[in-house]
Coordinates of N, CA, C and O in Angstrom, one line a residue:
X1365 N 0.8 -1.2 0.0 CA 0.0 0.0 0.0 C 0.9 1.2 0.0 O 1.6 1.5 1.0
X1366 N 0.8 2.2 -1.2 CA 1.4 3.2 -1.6 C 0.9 4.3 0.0 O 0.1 4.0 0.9
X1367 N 1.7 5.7 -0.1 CA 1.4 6.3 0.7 C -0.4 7.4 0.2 O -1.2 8.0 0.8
X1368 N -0.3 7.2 -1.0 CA -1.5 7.3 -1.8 C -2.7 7.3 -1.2 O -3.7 8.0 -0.9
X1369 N -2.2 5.6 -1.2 CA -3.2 4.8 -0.8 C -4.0 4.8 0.4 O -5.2 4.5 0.5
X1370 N -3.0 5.1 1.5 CA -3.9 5.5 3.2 C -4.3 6.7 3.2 O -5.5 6.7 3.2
X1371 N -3.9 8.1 3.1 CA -5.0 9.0 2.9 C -6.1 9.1 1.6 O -5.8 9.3 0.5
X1372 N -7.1 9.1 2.0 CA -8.3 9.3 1.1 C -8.8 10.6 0.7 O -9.2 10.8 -0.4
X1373 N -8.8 12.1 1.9 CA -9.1 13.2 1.5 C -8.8 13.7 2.6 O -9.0 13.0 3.6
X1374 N -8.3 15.4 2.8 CA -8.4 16.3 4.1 C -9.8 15.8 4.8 O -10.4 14.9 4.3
X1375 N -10.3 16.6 5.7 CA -11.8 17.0 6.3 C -11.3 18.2 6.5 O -10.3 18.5 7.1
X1376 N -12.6 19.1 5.7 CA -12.7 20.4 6.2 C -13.8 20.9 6.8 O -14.6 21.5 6.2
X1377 N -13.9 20.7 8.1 CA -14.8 21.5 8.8 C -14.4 22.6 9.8 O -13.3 23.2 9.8
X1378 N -15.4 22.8 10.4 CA -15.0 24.4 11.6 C -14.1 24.1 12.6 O -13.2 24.8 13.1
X1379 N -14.4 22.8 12.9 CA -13.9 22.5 14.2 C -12.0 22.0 13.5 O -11.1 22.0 14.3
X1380 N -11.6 21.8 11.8 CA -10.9 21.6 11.9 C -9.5 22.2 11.3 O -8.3 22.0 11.2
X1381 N -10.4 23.0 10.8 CA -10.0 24.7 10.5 C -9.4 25.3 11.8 O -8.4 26.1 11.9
X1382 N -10.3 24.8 12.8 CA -9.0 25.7 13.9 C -7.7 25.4 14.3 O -6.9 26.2 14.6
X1383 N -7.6 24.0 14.2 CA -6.1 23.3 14.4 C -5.2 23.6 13.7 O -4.0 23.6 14.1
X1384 N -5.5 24.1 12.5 CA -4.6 24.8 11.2 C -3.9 25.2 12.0 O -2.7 24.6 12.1
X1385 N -4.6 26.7 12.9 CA -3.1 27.4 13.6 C -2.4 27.0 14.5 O -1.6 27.7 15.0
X1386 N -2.5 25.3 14.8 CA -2.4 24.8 16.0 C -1.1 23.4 15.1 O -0.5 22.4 15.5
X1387 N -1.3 24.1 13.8 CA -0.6 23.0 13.4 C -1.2 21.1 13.3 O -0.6 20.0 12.9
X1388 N -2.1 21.4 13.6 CA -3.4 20.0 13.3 C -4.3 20.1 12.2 O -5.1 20.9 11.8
X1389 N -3.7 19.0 11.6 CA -4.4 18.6 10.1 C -4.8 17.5 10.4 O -4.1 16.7 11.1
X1390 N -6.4 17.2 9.8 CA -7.2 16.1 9.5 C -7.4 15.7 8.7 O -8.0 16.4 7.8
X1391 N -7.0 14.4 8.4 CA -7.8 13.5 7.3 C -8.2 12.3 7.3 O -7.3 11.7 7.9
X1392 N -9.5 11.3 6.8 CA -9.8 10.8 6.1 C -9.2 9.3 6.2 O -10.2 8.9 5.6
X1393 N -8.8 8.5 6.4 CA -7.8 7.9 6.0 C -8.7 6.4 6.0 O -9.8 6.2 6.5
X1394 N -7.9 5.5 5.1 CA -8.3 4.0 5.2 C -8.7 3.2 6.5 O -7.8 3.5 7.2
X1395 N -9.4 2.6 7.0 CA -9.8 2.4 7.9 C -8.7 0.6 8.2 O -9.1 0.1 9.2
X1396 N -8.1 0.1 7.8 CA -7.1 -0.4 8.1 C -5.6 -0.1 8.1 O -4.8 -1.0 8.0
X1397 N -5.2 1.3 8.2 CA -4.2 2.0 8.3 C -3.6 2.4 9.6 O -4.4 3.0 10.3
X1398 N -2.4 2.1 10.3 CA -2.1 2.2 11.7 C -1.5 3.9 11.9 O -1.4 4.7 11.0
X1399 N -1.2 4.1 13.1 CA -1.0 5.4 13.4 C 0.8 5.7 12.5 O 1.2 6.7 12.0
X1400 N 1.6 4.6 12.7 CA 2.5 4.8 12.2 C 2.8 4.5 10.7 O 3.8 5.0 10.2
X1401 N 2.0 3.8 10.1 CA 1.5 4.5 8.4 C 1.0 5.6 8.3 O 1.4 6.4 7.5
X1402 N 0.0 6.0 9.1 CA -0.9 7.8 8.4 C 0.9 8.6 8.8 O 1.2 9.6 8.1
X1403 N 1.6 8.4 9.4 CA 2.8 9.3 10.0 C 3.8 9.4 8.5 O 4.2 10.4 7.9
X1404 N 4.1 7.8 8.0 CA 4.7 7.6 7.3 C 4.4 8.5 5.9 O 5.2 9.1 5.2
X1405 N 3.1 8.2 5.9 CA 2.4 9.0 4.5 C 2.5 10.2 4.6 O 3.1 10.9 3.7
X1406 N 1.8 10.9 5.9 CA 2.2 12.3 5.7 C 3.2 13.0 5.5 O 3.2 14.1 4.9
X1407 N 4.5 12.0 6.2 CA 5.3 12.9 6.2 C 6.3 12.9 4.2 O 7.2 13.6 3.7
X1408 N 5.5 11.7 3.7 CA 6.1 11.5 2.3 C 5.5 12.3 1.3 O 6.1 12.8 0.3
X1409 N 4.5 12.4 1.6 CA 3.3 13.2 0.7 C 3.7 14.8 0.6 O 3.9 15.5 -0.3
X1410 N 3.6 14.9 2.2 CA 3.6 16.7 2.2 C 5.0 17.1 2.4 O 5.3 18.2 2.1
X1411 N 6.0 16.1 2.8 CA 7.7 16.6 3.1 C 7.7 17.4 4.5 O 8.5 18.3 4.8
X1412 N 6.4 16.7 5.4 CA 6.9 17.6 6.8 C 7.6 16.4 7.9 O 8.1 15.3 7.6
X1413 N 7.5 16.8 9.5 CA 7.8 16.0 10.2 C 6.6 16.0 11.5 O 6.6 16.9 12.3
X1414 N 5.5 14.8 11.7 CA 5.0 14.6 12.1 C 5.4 14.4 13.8 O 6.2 13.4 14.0
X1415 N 5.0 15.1 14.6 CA 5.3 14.9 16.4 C 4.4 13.6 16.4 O 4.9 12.5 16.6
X1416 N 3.0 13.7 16.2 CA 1.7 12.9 16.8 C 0.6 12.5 15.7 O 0.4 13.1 14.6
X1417 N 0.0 11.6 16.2 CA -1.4 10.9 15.5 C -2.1 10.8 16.3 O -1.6 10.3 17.3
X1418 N -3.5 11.2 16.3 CA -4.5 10.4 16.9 C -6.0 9.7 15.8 O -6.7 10.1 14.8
X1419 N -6.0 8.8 16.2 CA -7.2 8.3 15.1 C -8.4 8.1 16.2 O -8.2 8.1 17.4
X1420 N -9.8 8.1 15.2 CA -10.8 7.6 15.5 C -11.5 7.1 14.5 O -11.5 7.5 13.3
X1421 N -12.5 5.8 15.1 CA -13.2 5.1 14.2 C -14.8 5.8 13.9 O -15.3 6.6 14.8
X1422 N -15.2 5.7 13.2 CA -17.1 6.6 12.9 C -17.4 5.4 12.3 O -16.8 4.8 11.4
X1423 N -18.7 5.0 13.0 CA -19.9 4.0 12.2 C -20.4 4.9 11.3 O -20.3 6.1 11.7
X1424 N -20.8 4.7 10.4 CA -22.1 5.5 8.9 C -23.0 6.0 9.4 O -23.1 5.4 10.5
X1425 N -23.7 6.6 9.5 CA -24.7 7.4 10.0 C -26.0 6.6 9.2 O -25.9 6.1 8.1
X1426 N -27.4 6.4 10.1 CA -28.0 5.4 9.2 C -29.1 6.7 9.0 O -29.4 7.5 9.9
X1427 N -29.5 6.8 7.8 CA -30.1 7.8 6.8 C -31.4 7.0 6.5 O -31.6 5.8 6.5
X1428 N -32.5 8.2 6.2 CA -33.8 7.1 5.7 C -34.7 8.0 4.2 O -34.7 9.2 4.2
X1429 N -35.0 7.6 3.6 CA -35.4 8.1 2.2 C -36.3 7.9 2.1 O -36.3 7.0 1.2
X1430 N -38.1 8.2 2.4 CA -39.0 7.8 3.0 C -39.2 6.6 3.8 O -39.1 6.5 5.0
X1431 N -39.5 5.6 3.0 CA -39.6 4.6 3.9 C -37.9 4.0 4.2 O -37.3 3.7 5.3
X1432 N -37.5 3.9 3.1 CA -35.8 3.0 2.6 C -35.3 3.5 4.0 O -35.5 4.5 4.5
X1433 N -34.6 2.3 4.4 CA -33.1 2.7 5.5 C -32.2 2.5 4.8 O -32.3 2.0 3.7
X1434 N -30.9 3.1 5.4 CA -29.6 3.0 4.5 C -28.6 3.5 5.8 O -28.9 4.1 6.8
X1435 N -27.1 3.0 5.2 CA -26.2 3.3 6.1 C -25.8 4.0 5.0 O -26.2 3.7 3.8
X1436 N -24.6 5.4 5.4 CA -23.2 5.9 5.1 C -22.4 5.0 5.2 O -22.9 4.0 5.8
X1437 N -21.2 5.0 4.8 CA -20.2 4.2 4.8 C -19.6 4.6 6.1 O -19.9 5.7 6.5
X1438 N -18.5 3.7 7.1 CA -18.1 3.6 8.2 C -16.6 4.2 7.4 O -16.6 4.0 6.2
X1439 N -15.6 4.8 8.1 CA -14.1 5.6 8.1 C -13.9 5.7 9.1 O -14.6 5.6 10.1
X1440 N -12.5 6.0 8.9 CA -11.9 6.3 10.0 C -11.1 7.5 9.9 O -10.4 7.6 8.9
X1441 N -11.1 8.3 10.8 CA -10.4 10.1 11.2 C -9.4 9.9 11.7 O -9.1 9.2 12.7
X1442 N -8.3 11.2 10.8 CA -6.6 10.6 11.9 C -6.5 12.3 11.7 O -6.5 13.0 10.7
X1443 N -6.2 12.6 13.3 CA -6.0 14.3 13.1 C -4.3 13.9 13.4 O -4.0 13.0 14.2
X1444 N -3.1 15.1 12.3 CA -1.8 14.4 12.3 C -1.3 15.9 13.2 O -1.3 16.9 12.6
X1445 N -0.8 15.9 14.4 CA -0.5 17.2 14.7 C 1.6 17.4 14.4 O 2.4 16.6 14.8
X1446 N 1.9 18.4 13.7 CA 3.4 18.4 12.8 C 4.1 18.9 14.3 O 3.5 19.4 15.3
X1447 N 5.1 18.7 14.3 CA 6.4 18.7 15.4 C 6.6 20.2 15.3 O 6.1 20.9 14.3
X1448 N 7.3 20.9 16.4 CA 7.0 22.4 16.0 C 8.6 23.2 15.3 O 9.1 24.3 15.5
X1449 N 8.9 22.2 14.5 CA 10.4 22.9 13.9 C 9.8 22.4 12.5 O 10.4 23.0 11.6
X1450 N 8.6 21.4 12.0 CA 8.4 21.6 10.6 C 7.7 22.7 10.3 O 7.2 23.5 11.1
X1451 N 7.9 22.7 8.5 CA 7.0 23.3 8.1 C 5.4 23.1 8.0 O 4.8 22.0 7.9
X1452 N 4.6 25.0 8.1 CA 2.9 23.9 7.6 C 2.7 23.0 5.9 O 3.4 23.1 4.9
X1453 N 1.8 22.5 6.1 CA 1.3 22.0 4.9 C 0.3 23.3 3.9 O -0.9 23.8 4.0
X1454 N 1.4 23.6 2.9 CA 0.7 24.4 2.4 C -0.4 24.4 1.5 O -0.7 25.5 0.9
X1455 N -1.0 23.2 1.4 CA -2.8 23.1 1.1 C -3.8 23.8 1.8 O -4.6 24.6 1.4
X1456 N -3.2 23.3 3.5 CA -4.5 23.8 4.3 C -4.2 25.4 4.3 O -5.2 26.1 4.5
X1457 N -3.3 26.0 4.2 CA -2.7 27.6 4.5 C -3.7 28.7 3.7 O -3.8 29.9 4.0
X1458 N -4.3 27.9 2.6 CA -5.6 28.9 1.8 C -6.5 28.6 2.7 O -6.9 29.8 2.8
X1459 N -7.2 28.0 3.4 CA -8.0 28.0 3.7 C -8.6 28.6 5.6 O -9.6 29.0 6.2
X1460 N -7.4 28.4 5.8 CA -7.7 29.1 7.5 C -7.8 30.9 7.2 O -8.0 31.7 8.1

């Protein structure tokens, strides 16, 4: 598994927009990926140096369409917080 391959996309929401200046970036990641692969990948992808990981797991949210039930798909969230001598990731830098 390429470093590609364990992140799937940032998350951009409010709450994770604020870590920006905190140097905490969220993403996405494969849900069989350990803390020290999302480390690995980030730090290959973006060229920084990761201090920390924390992950969490999310069940799908179950959704209903009149009568129809349905799940979301289940993921898993890995917020990567960078060591404080790297650089930021300058994707998230447009956006805070």
């Amino acid at each position: 598994m390429t470093a590609y391959d364990i992140i799937i996309e940032p998350i951009l929401s409010e709450k994770s927009n604020i870590g920006i200046d905190y140097k905490r970036y969220t993403f996405k990641v494969v849900k069989s990926a350990t803390k020290d692969q999302i480390k690995v990948a980030v730090e290959k992808i973006f060229g920084v140096k990761v201090a920390k990981v924390n992950t969490s797991n999310y069940d799908g949210k179950v959704k209903r369409m009149g009568r129809n039930e349905g799940r979301r798909p289940a993921f898993k969230k890995a917020i990567v917080t960078l060591a404080a001598d790297s650089k930021s990731i300058e994707f998230f830098e447009s956006m805070a």
